[in-house]
Amino acid sequence: MQVILASASPARLGVLRAAGLAPQVHVSEVDEDAVLASLRDAPPAEAVTALARAKAATVAERVAAGAAETFEALVIGCDSMLSIDGELVGKPGTADVALARWTAMAGRTGELVTGHAVLRLSGGAVTKEACRHAGTTVRFGRPRQAELEAYVSSGEPLHVAGGFTLDGLGGWFVDGIDGDHSNVIGISLPLLRALLTEVGVTVTDLWQ
């Protein structure tokens, strides 16, 4: 059974590889802004889970087209955002936005929310699916201005959810977390194992 990660995130790929899987990567290219616009009043958990499913479904449809009758695969989609005071914060995109966000969230607490979707493909159709979210509380430190400017200049926070990483340079500025650390990196192993069970797959059977 093939495992397909519907994400361009090297961090998610790294987590899965370290946990014994060897997924193929298929980037969904879903219009995230359009999906979020349709869910404007949805709570954070619902929004990120909808995005995760949209990514997985897009890749599943692409992979299933013309698939052999004996083809078996699992498509995993994820989407992460930081929730502070109920507001979702995605990727900053620019240095100015990253600097402003870090200035605002330094010394505060947020929740990194990651939506997960697992679609099981048999032949050319999705036969089972399971979708849920995981949340981890993040306690941010108070970087000095020079440290913050250096971090933003590195480029790392511009293209990651919430403008920080736990497993990279941003880890220096996170005082602690409450919950699953892999979820902060972008994919929760405990939740993923539960979702795989829901679609009839035992994770140990996928180990390489």
mmCIF file of N, CA, C and O in Angstrom, residues 7-8 26 30 34 54 56 61 66 153 164 173 179 201-202 207:
data_model
loop_
_atom_site.group_PDB
_atom_site.id
_atom_site.type_symbol
_atom_site.label_atom_id
_atom_site.label_comp_id
_atom_site.label_asym_id
_atom_site.label_seq_id
_atom_site.Cartn_x
_atom_site.Cartn_y
_atom_site.Cartn_z
ATOM 1 N N SER A 7 1.407 17.228 0.726
ATOM 2 C CA SER A 7 1.976 18.423 1.344
ATOM 3 C C SER A 7 3.398 18.614 0.841
ATOM 4 O O SER A 7 4.138 17.649 0.661
ATOM 5 N N ALA A 8 3.778 19.877 0.661
ATOM 6 C CA ALA A 8 5.148 20.196 0.252
ATOM 7 C C ALA A 8 6.060 20.402 1.449
ATOM 8 O O ALA A 8 7.247 20.690 1.284
ATOM 9 N N HIS A 26 3.012 14.431 -3.074
ATOM 10 C CA HIS A 26 2.218 15.017 -4.149
ATOM 11 C C HIS A 26 1.649 16.339 -3.616
ATOM 12 O O HIS A 26 0.811 16.327 -2.718
ATOM 13 N N VAL A 30 -3.876 23.360 -3.726
ATOM 14 C CA VAL A 30 -5.216 23.871 -3.397
ATOM 15 C C VAL A 30 -5.127 25.371 -3.120
ATOM 16 O O VAL A 30 -4.155 25.852 -2.525
ATOM 17 N N ALA A 34 -9.100 30.605 -0.963
ATOM 18 C CA ALA A 34 -10.479 30.401 -1.403
ATOM 19 C C ALA A 34 -11.232 29.494 -0.436
ATOM 20 O O ALA A 34 -12.400 29.740 -0.116
ATOM 21 N N ALA A 54 -9.368 19.132 1.875
ATOM 22 C CA ALA A 54 -9.334 19.630 0.494
ATOM 23 C C ALA A 54 -8.026 19.238 -0.190
ATOM 24 O O ALA A 54 -8.016 18.829 -1.360
ATOM 25 N N ALA A 56 -6.026 16.652 0.642
ATOM 26 C CA ALA A 56 -6.004 15.200 0.448
ATOM 27 C C ALA A 56 -6.931 14.780 -0.686
ATOM 28 O O ALA A 56 -6.583 13.918 -1.495
ATOM 29 N N GLU A 61 -7.938 12.461 -5.959
ATOM 30 C CA GLU A 61 -8.611 12.459 -7.259
ATOM 31 C C GLU A 61 -7.599 12.360 -8.390
ATOM 32 O O GLU A 61 -7.804 11.623 -9.365
ATOM 33 N N GLY A 66 -7.247 6.801 -13.560
ATOM 34 C CA GLY A 66 -6.539 5.783 -14.334
ATOM 35 C C GLY A 66 -5.820 4.741 -13.509
ATOM 36 O O GLY A 66 -5.024 3.961 -14.052
ATOM 37 N N SER A 153 15.396 37.706 9.404
ATOM 38 C CA SER A 153 16.327 37.815 8.270
ATOM 39 C C SER A 153 16.757 36.451 7.736
ATOM 40 O O SER A 153 17.133 36.327 6.573
ATOM 41 N N PHE A 164 6.844 30.509 13.001
ATOM 42 C CA PHE A 164 7.869 29.920 13.865
ATOM 43 C C PHE A 164 7.987 28.431 13.597
ATOM 44 O O PHE A 164 7.093 27.805 13.024
ATOM 45 N N PHE A 173 13.300 30.256 20.594
ATOM 46 C CA PHE A 173 12.420 31.303 21.113
ATOM 47 C C PHE A 173 11.068 30.769 21.578
ATOM 48 O O PHE A 173 10.122 31.533 21.766
ATOM 49 N N GLY A 179 1.378 19.472 25.165
ATOM 50 C CA GLY A 179 0.723 18.606 24.187
ATOM 51 C C GLY A 179 1.735 17.933 23.284
ATOM 52 O O GLY A 179 2.922 17.826 23.608
ATOM 53 N N VAL A 201 -6.253 0.541 8.792
ATOM 54 C CA VAL A 201 -4.828 0.301 8.570
ATOM 55 C C VAL A 201 -4.089 0.337 9.913
ATOM 56 O O VAL A 201 -4.310 1.238 10.726
ATOM 57 N N THR A 202 -3.216 -0.634 10.127
ATOM 58 C CA THR A 202 -2.358 -0.652 11.311
ATOM 59 C C THR A 202 -1.027 -0.012 10.964
ATOM 60 O O THR A 202 -0.374 -0.417 9.998
ATOM 61 N N TRP A 207 5.469 0.409 8.290
ATOM 62 C CA TRP A 207 6.865 0.705 8.576
ATOM 63 C C TRP A 207 7.776 0.128 7.502
ATOM 64 O O TRP A 207 7.564 -0.989 7.022
#
